[in-house]
């Protein structure tokens, strides 16, 4: 974890107690900044200028539907903190917190899988989504834009990111470290981030069919050691400041990758890359 992100997450942990005293929400109309949601809930209004954490989802097997509304903060706390398994959070915007979506630790009772879908997660200073020591999360069809880091994993396992747009974040688009194993990133567009598009370090991952382009570092980076089951296949990486795709070992090359117009003329290292047509966005 970078020092800057580590410090930011420490600050968030210290400020969560200031997330508001709204208590358990009894109906959608009762939901306010800092509310604890324990049953299926659809927001009927925006939550604005939350001083700490926006909402805490603490009931297993429930859906929090933002109803197209916005949960916004003042640069501190978590936008939505998930503290239970089997939760779905969907359909709205989470903006201007330290971290937009936060999940830490495995949750019981209930299945571990948590679905984060159809959200716009933007302008959060540390990260759009932070997952630490969780399993079975499903992140899909989200717009993760203009955050510190787009999506940050540490010890997050059996988790997928699919069909999402991860762009214009200050640091990496997707950063996965510290034995975040058995994950899959597929069908995402990871564009115009300040650092690497997708950075995976010591975390077994399948990176399949993504577009990683115009990032300030490399398009896709995979640091791991065989015989772990890492695969890089069918990705396109063009216009990145450094390499298109790089892996520590050729064992991880699943074929079908393409690269062009990256800053490093080698285009790809330990991965065979055909030339693609390139397409600005």
mmCIF file of C-alpha atoms in Angstrom:
data_model
loop_
_atom_site.group_PDB
_atom_site.id
_atom_site.type_symbol
_atom_site.label_atom_id
_atom_site.label_comp_id
_atom_site.label_asym_id
_atom_site.label_seq_id
_atom_site.Cartn_x
_atom_site.Cartn_y
_atom_site.Cartn_z
ATOM 1 C CA UNK A 1 0.000 0.000 0.000
ATOM 2 C CA UNK A 2 1.347 3.432 -0.855
ATOM 3 C CA UNK A 3 2.179 5.701 2.069
ATOM 4 C CA UNK A 4 -0.344 8.276 0.916
ATOM 5 C CA UNK A 5 -3.195 5.747 0.702
ATOM 6 C CA UNK A 6 -2.181 4.136 4.001
ATOM 7 C CA UNK A 7 -2.304 7.514 5.739
ATOM 8 C CA UNK A 8 -5.623 8.343 4.133
ATOM 9 C CA UNK A 9 -7.180 5.072 5.298
ATOM 10 C CA UNK A 10 -5.821 5.651 8.804
ATOM 11 C CA UNK A 11 -7.493 9.045 8.868
ATOM 12 C CA UNK A 12 -10.742 7.475 7.681
ATOM 13 C CA UNK A 13 -10.649 4.879 10.454
ATOM 14 C CA UNK A 14 -10.095 7.615 12.993
ATOM 15 C CA UNK A 15 -12.967 9.739 11.740
ATOM 16 C CA UNK A 16 -15.662 7.094 11.282
ATOM 17 C CA UNK A 17 -16.916 7.736 14.814
ATOM 18 C CA UNK A 18 -17.913 11.190 13.580
ATOM 19 C CA UNK A 19 -20.192 9.663 10.954
ATOM 20 C CA UNK A 20 -23.367 10.989 12.578
ATOM 21 C CA UNK A 21 -25.817 9.806 15.176
ATOM 22 C CA UNK A 22 -28.832 9.078 13.004
ATOM 23 C CA UNK A 23 -29.085 5.480 14.307
ATOM 24 C CA UNK A 24 -30.984 2.590 12.723
ATOM 25 C CA UNK A 25 -33.224 3.763 9.882
ATOM 26 C CA UNK A 26 -36.845 2.619 10.331
ATOM 27 C CA UNK A 27 -38.010 3.732 6.864
ATOM 28 C CA UNK A 28 -36.576 5.308 3.716
ATOM 29 C CA UNK A 29 -37.762 8.704 4.962
ATOM 30 C CA UNK A 30 -35.767 8.214 8.177
ATOM 31 C CA UNK A 31 -32.474 7.646 6.353
ATOM 32 C CA UNK A 32 -29.997 10.418 7.036
ATOM 33 C CA UNK A 33 -26.223 10.815 7.151
ATOM 34 C CA UNK A 34 -24.799 8.161 9.459
ATOM 35 C CA UNK A 35 -27.904 5.934 9.391
ATOM 36 C CA UNK A 36 -27.516 2.187 9.936
ATOM 37 C CA UNK A 37 -29.528 0.255 7.330
ATOM 38 C CA UNK A 38 -30.701 -3.208 8.404
ATOM 39 C CA UNK A 39 -33.507 -3.994 5.927
ATOM 40 C CA UNK A 40 -34.236 -3.529 2.213
ATOM 41 C CA UNK A 41 -34.244 0.216 1.594
ATOM 42 C CA UNK A 42 -34.704 2.503 -1.428
ATOM 43 C CA UNK A 43 -33.624 6.089 -0.892
ATOM 44 C CA UNK A 44 -36.215 8.760 -1.576
ATOM 45 C CA UNK A 45 -33.867 11.744 -1.291
ATOM 46 C CA UNK A 46 -30.232 12.809 -1.595
ATOM 47 C CA UNK A 47 -27.958 12.773 1.442
ATOM 48 C CA UNK A 48 -25.665 15.778 1.203
ATOM 49 C CA UNK A 49 -22.619 17.123 3.044
ATOM 50 C CA UNK A 50 -22.319 14.124 5.387
ATOM 51 C CA UNK A 51 -19.617 15.095 7.888
ATOM 52 C CA UNK A 52 -18.384 11.537 8.405
ATOM 53 C CA UNK A 53 -19.724 8.236 7.091
ATOM 54 C CA UNK A 54 -22.753 8.436 4.823
ATOM 55 C CA UNK A 55 -24.533 5.114 5.401
ATOM 56 C CA UNK A 56 -23.680 1.869 7.197
ATOM 57 C CA UNK A 57 -25.268 -1.309 5.806
ATOM 58 C CA UNK A 58 -25.414 -3.736 8.718
ATOM 59 C CA UNK A 59 -28.223 -6.155 7.837
ATOM 60 C CA UNK A 60 -27.344 -9.380 5.972
ATOM 61 C CA UNK A 61 -29.019 -10.328 2.687
ATOM 62 C CA UNK A 62 -30.530 -6.903 1.999
ATOM 63 C CA UNK A 63 -30.524 -4.395 -0.846
ATOM 64 C CA UNK A 64 -29.716 -0.717 -0.477
ATOM 65 C CA UNK A 65 -31.049 0.932 -3.637
ATOM 66 C CA UNK A 66 -29.998 4.563 -3.860
ATOM 67 C CA UNK A 67 -32.967 5.178 -6.136
ATOM 68 C CA UNK A 68 -30.876 7.304 -8.474
ATOM 69 C CA UNK A 69 -29.990 9.637 -5.602
ATOM 70 C CA UNK A 70 -26.613 10.924 -4.407
ATOM 71 C CA UNK A 71 -24.835 10.303 -1.114
ATOM 72 C CA UNK A 72 -22.203 13.016 -0.719
ATOM 73 C CA UNK A 73 -19.710 13.964 1.967
ATOM 74 C CA UNK A 74 -17.210 16.632 2.902
ATOM 75 C CA UNK A 75 -14.030 14.669 2.189
ATOM 76 C CA UNK A 76 -14.043 12.462 5.300
ATOM 77 C CA UNK A 77 -15.340 9.036 6.296
ATOM 78 C CA UNK A 78 -16.819 6.319 4.110
ATOM 79 C CA UNK A 79 -19.638 6.955 1.693
ATOM 80 C CA UNK A 80 -21.235 3.550 2.230
ATOM 81 C CA UNK A 81 -19.705 1.060 4.632
ATOM 82 C CA UNK A 82 -20.792 -2.570 4.230
ATOM 83 C CA UNK A 83 -20.750 -4.562 7.472
ATOM 84 C CA UNK A 84 -22.793 -7.623 6.482
ATOM 85 C CA UNK A 85 -22.817 -10.420 3.915
ATOM 86 C CA UNK A 86 -25.193 -10.916 1.042
ATOM 87 C CA UNK A 87 -25.667 -7.156 0.591
ATOM 88 C CA UNK A 88 -26.444 -5.380 -2.689
ATOM 89 C CA UNK A 89 -25.746 -1.660 -3.105
ATOM 90 C CA UNK A 90 -26.961 -0.201 -6.395
ATOM 91 C CA UNK A 91 -28.310 2.595 -8.550
ATOM 92 C CA UNK A 92 -26.942 5.980 -7.525
ATOM 93 C CA UNK A 93 -23.910 8.184 -6.867
ATOM 94 C CA UNK A 94 -21.415 8.160 -3.977
ATOM 95 C CA UNK A 95 -19.122 11.167 -3.913
ATOM 96 C CA UNK A 96 -16.791 13.380 -1.892
ATOM 97 C CA UNK A 97 -15.790 11.087 0.975
ATOM 98 C CA UNK A 98 -12.371 9.713 1.838
ATOM 99 C CA UNK A 99 -13.476 6.316 0.452
ATOM 100 C CA UNK A 100 -16.691 5.842 -1.499
ATOM 101 C CA UNK A 101 -17.445 2.190 -0.744
ATOM 102 C CA UNK A 102 -15.739 0.383 2.147
ATOM 103 C CA UNK A 103 -15.676 -3.296 3.042
ATOM 104 C CA UNK A 104 -13.384 -4.756 5.702
ATOM 105 C CA UNK A 105 -13.409 -8.270 7.165
ATOM 106 C CA UNK A 106 -15.549 -11.328 6.412
ATOM 107 C CA UNK A 107 -19.142 -11.021 7.541
ATOM 108 C CA UNK A 108 -21.519 -13.490 9.200
ATOM 109 C CA UNK A 109 -24.331 -14.434 9.233
ATOM 110 C CA UNK A 110 -25.303 -14.609 5.606
ATOM 111 C CA UNK A 111 -23.348 -15.460 2.467
ATOM 112 C CA UNK A 112 -20.156 -13.483 1.951
ATOM 113 C CA UNK A 113 -21.019 -12.229 -1.515
ATOM 114 C CA UNK A 114 -21.672 -8.498 -1.776
ATOM 115 C CA UNK A 115 -22.820 -6.833 -5.005
ATOM 116 C CA UNK A 116 -21.786 -3.276 -5.878
ATOM 117 C CA UNK A 117 -23.453 -2.401 -9.167
ATOM 118 C CA UNK A 118 -24.776 0.397 -11.336
ATOM 119 C CA UNK A 119 -23.128 3.096 -9.224
ATOM 120 C CA UNK A 120 -21.156 6.234 -10.012
ATOM 121 C CA UNK A 121 -18.366 6.515 -7.450
ATOM 122 C CA UNK A 122 -16.491 9.762 -7.870
ATOM 123 C CA UNK A 123 -14.284 12.418 -6.243
ATOM 124 C CA UNK A 124 -13.374 10.381 -3.158
ATOM 125 C CA UNK A 125 -9.937 11.419 -1.940
ATOM 126 C CA UNK A 126 -8.380 8.077 -0.901
ATOM 127 C CA UNK A 127 -10.199 5.594 -3.156
ATOM 128 C CA UNK A 128 -13.479 4.918 -4.878
ATOM 129 C CA UNK A 129 -13.791 1.380 -3.486
ATOM 130 C CA UNK A 130 -11.659 -0.107 -0.684
ATOM 131 C CA UNK A 131 -11.826 -3.850 0.095
ATOM 132 C CA UNK A 132 -9.666 -5.260 2.887
ATOM 133 C CA UNK A 133 -9.799 -8.927 3.940
ATOM 134 C CA UNK A 134 -13.151 -9.659 2.334
ATOM 135 C CA UNK A 135 -14.280 -12.452 0.014
ATOM 136 C CA UNK A 136 -16.809 -12.937 -2.738
ATOM 137 C CA UNK A 137 -17.585 -9.334 -3.698
ATOM 138 C CA UNK A 138 -19.036 -8.609 -7.147
ATOM 139 C CA UNK A 139 -18.318 -5.155 -8.601
ATOM 140 C CA UNK A 140 -20.109 -4.641 -11.908
ATOM 141 C CA UNK A 141 -21.362 -1.948 -14.283
ATOM 142 C CA UNK A 142 -19.933 0.861 -12.181
ATOM 143 C CA UNK A 143 -18.370 4.204 -13.094
ATOM 144 C CA UNK A 144 -15.363 4.781 -10.817
ATOM 145 C CA UNK A 145 -14.125 8.239 -11.757
ATOM 146 C CA UNK A 146 -11.811 10.914 -10.416
ATOM 147 C CA UNK A 147 -10.927 9.349 -7.073
ATOM 148 C CA UNK A 148 -7.510 8.988 -5.435
ATOM 149 C CA UNK A 149 -7.130 5.313 -6.374
ATOM 150 C CA UNK A 150 -10.054 3.863 -8.313
ATOM 151 C CA UNK A 151 -10.433 0.438 -6.682
ATOM 152 C CA UNK A 152 -8.085 -0.806 -3.942
ATOM 153 C CA UNK A 153 -7.805 -4.446 -2.786
ATOM 154 C CA UNK A 154 -5.738 -5.771 0.105
ATOM 155 C CA UNK A 155 -6.367 -9.381 1.035
ATOM 156 C CA UNK A 156 -9.621 -9.356 -0.951
ATOM 157 C CA UNK A 157 -10.359 -12.832 -2.316
ATOM 158 C CA UNK A 158 -12.667 -14.482 -4.860
ATOM 159 C CA UNK A 159 -13.820 -11.053 -6.004
ATOM 160 C CA UNK A 160 -14.712 -9.869 -9.504
ATOM 161 C CA UNK A 161 -14.678 -6.519 -11.274
ATOM 162 C CA UNK A 162 -16.645 -6.688 -14.518
ATOM 163 C CA UNK A 163 -17.917 -4.316 -17.187
ATOM 164 C CA UNK A 164 -16.928 -1.199 -15.268
ATOM 165 C CA UNK A 165 -15.444 2.131 -16.367
ATOM 166 C CA UNK A 166 -12.483 3.089 -14.164
ATOM 167 C CA UNK A 167 -11.021 6.383 -15.328
ATOM 168 C CA UNK A 168 -9.360 9.684 -14.446
ATOM 169 C CA UNK A 169 -8.325 8.546 -10.970
ATOM 170 C CA UNK A 170 -5.223 10.229 -9.523
ATOM 171 C CA UNK A 171 -3.237 7.032 -8.946
ATOM 172 C CA UNK A 172 -3.932 3.488 -10.160
ATOM 173 C CA UNK A 173 -7.240 2.588 -11.699
ATOM 174 C CA UNK A 174 -7.257 -0.837 -10.009
ATOM 175 C CA UNK A 175 -4.657 -1.756 -7.372
ATOM 176 C CA UNK A 176 -4.688 -5.288 -5.917
ATOM 177 C CA UNK A 177 -2.045 -6.332 -3.366
ATOM 178 C CA UNK A 178 -1.262 -8.535 -0.355
ATOM 179 C CA UNK A 179 -2.590 -11.960 -1.340
ATOM 180 C CA UNK A 180 -5.799 -10.749 -2.920
ATOM 181 C CA UNK A 181 -6.203 -14.159 -4.520
ATOM 182 C CA UNK A 182 -8.602 -15.927 -6.904
ATOM 183 C CA UNK A 183 -9.915 -12.631 -8.318
ATOM 184 C CA UNK A 184 -11.083 -11.884 -11.855
ATOM 185 C CA UNK A 185 -11.037 -8.518 -13.655
ATOM 186 C CA UNK A 186 -12.886 -8.768 -16.956
ATOM 187 C CA UNK A 187 -14.443 -6.547 -19.569
ATOM 188 C CA UNK A 188 -13.460 -3.280 -17.912
ATOM 189 C CA UNK A 189 -12.281 -0.015 -19.491
ATOM 190 C CA UNK A 190 -9.455 1.413 -17.401
ATOM 191 C CA UNK A 191 -8.455 4.730 -18.930
ATOM 192 C CA UNK A 192 -6.624 7.985 -18.204
ATOM 193 C CA UNK A 193 -5.562 7.129 -14.662
ATOM 194 C CA UNK A 194 -2.511 8.887 -13.200
ATOM 195 C CA UNK A 195 -0.587 5.694 -12.401
ATOM 196 C CA UNK A 196 -0.872 2.169 -13.789
ATOM 197 C CA UNK A 197 -4.221 1.157 -15.199
ATOM 198 C CA UNK A 198 -4.309 -2.251 -13.479
ATOM 199 C CA UNK A 199 -1.619 -3.130 -10.931
ATOM 200 C CA UNK A 200 -1.626 -6.592 -9.343
ATOM 201 C CA UNK A 201 1.098 -7.559 -6.872
ATOM 202 C CA UNK A 202 1.405 -10.958 -5.146
ATOM 203 C CA UNK A 203 -2.267 -11.596 -5.784
ATOM 204 C CA UNK A 204 -3.501 -14.446 -7.973
ATOM 205 C CA UNK A 205 -5.709 -12.890 -10.645
ATOM 206 C CA UNK A 206 -7.245 -13.514 -14.051
ATOM 207 C CA UNK A 207 -7.104 -10.309 -16.120
ATOM 208 C CA UNK A 208 -9.350 -10.941 -19.105
ATOM 209 C CA UNK A 209 -10.660 -8.820 -21.945
ATOM 210 C CA UNK A 210 -9.984 -5.397 -20.451
ATOM 211 C CA UNK A 211 -9.020 -2.171 -22.200
ATOM 212 C CA UNK A 212 -6.207 -0.345 -20.343
ATOM 213 C CA UNK A 213 -5.276 2.812 -22.209
ATOM 214 C CA UNK A 214 -3.839 6.306 -21.813
ATOM 215 C CA UNK A 215 -2.728 5.718 -18.234
ATOM 216 C CA UNK A 216 0.198 7.612 -16.702
ATOM 217 C CA UNK A 217 2.155 4.432 -15.936
ATOM 218 C CA UNK A 218 1.746 0.972 -17.477
ATOM 219 C CA UNK A 219 -1.501 -0.343 -18.828
ATOM 220 C CA UNK A 220 -1.456 -3.686 -16.980
ATOM 221 C CA UNK A 221 1.147 -4.918 -14.465
ATOM 222 C CA UNK A 222 1.208 -8.387 -12.881
ATOM 223 C CA UNK A 223 3.780 -9.174 -10.208
ATOM 224 C CA UNK A 224 3.482 -12.757 -8.995
ATOM 225 C CA UNK A 225 5.379 -16.044 -9.006
ATOM 226 C CA UNK A 226 4.385 -19.371 -10.622
ATOM 227 C CA UNK A 227 2.828 -21.863 -10.066
ATOM 228 C CA UNK A 228 -0.040 -19.592 -9.064
ATOM 229 C CA UNK A 229 -2.911 -19.463 -11.545
ATOM 230 C CA UNK A 230 -2.547 -15.946 -12.929
ATOM 231 C CA UNK A 231 -3.735 -15.277 -16.490
ATOM 232 C CA UNK A 232 -3.503 -12.229 -18.757
ATOM 233 C CA UNK A 233 -5.593 -12.800 -21.882
ATOM 234 C CA UNK A 234 -7.469 -10.882 -24.575
ATOM 235 C CA UNK A 235 -6.633 -7.417 -23.243
ATOM 236 C CA UNK A 236 -5.910 -4.250 -25.238
ATOM 237 C CA UNK A 237 -3.385 -1.733 -23.903
ATOM 238 C CA UNK A 238 -2.571 1.353 -25.952
ATOM 239 C CA UNK A 239 -1.348 4.883 -25.410
ATOM 240 C CA UNK A 240 0.011 4.283 -21.898
ATOM 241 C CA UNK A 241 3.021 6.325 -20.776
ATOM 242 C CA UNK A 242 5.146 3.233 -20.100
ATOM 243 C CA UNK A 243 4.484 -0.366 -21.157
ATOM 244 C CA UNK A 244 1.213 -1.694 -22.431
ATOM 245 C CA UNK A 245 1.336 -4.979 -20.499
ATOM 246 C CA UNK A 246 4.072 -6.407 -18.292
ATOM 247 C CA UNK A 247 4.273 -9.584 -16.205
ATOM 248 C CA UNK A 248 7.045 -11.069 -14.098
ATOM 249 C CA UNK A 249 6.852 -14.434 -15.907
ATOM 250 C CA UNK A 250 5.709 -15.548 -19.370
ATOM 251 C CA UNK A 251 3.726 -18.350 -17.690
ATOM 252 C CA UNK A 252 0.904 -15.862 -17.157
ATOM 253 C CA UNK A 253 0.407 -15.090 -20.857
ATOM 254 C CA UNK A 254 -2.994 -16.484 -21.843
ATOM 255 C CA UNK A 255 -2.798 -15.122 -25.407
ATOM 256 C CA UNK A 256 -4.912 -12.745 -27.431
ATOM 257 C CA UNK A 257 -3.391 -9.552 -26.016
ATOM 258 C CA UNK A 258 -2.722 -6.465 -28.129
ATOM 259 C CA UNK A 259 -0.817 -3.223 -27.633
ATOM 260 C CA UNK A 260 0.202 -0.157 -29.609
ATOM 261 C CA UNK A 261 1.513 3.392 -29.139
ATOM 262 C CA UNK A 262 2.735 2.900 -25.585
ATOM 263 C CA UNK A 263 5.642 4.989 -24.301
ATOM 264 C CA UNK A 264 8.024 2.046 -24.000
ATOM 265 C CA UNK A 265 8.725 0.781 -27.533
ATOM 266 C CA UNK A 266 8.793 -2.819 -26.304
ATOM 267 C CA UNK A 267 5.021 -2.486 -25.839
ATOM 268 C CA UNK A 268 4.787 -5.674 -23.695
ATOM 269 C CA UNK A 269 7.185 -7.666 -21.481
ATOM 270 C CA UNK A 270 6.750 -11.420 -20.901
ATOM 271 C CA UNK A 271 3.427 -11.197 -22.716
ATOM 272 C CA UNK A 272 3.054 -11.544 -26.455
ATOM 273 C CA UNK A 273 1.098 -8.586 -27.845
ATOM 274 C CA UNK A 274 -0.165 -8.141 -31.368
ATOM 275 C CA UNK A 275 -0.568 -4.606 -32.671
ATOM 276 C CA UNK A 276 -4.070 -3.208 -32.262
ATOM 277 C CA UNK A 277 -5.680 -0.429 -34.249
ATOM 278 C CA UNK A 278 -5.678 2.036 -31.329
ATOM 279 C CA UNK A 279 -8.660 4.180 -30.562
ATOM 280 C CA UNK A 280 -8.615 7.431 -28.630
ATOM 281 C CA UNK A 281 -11.184 8.067 -25.881
#
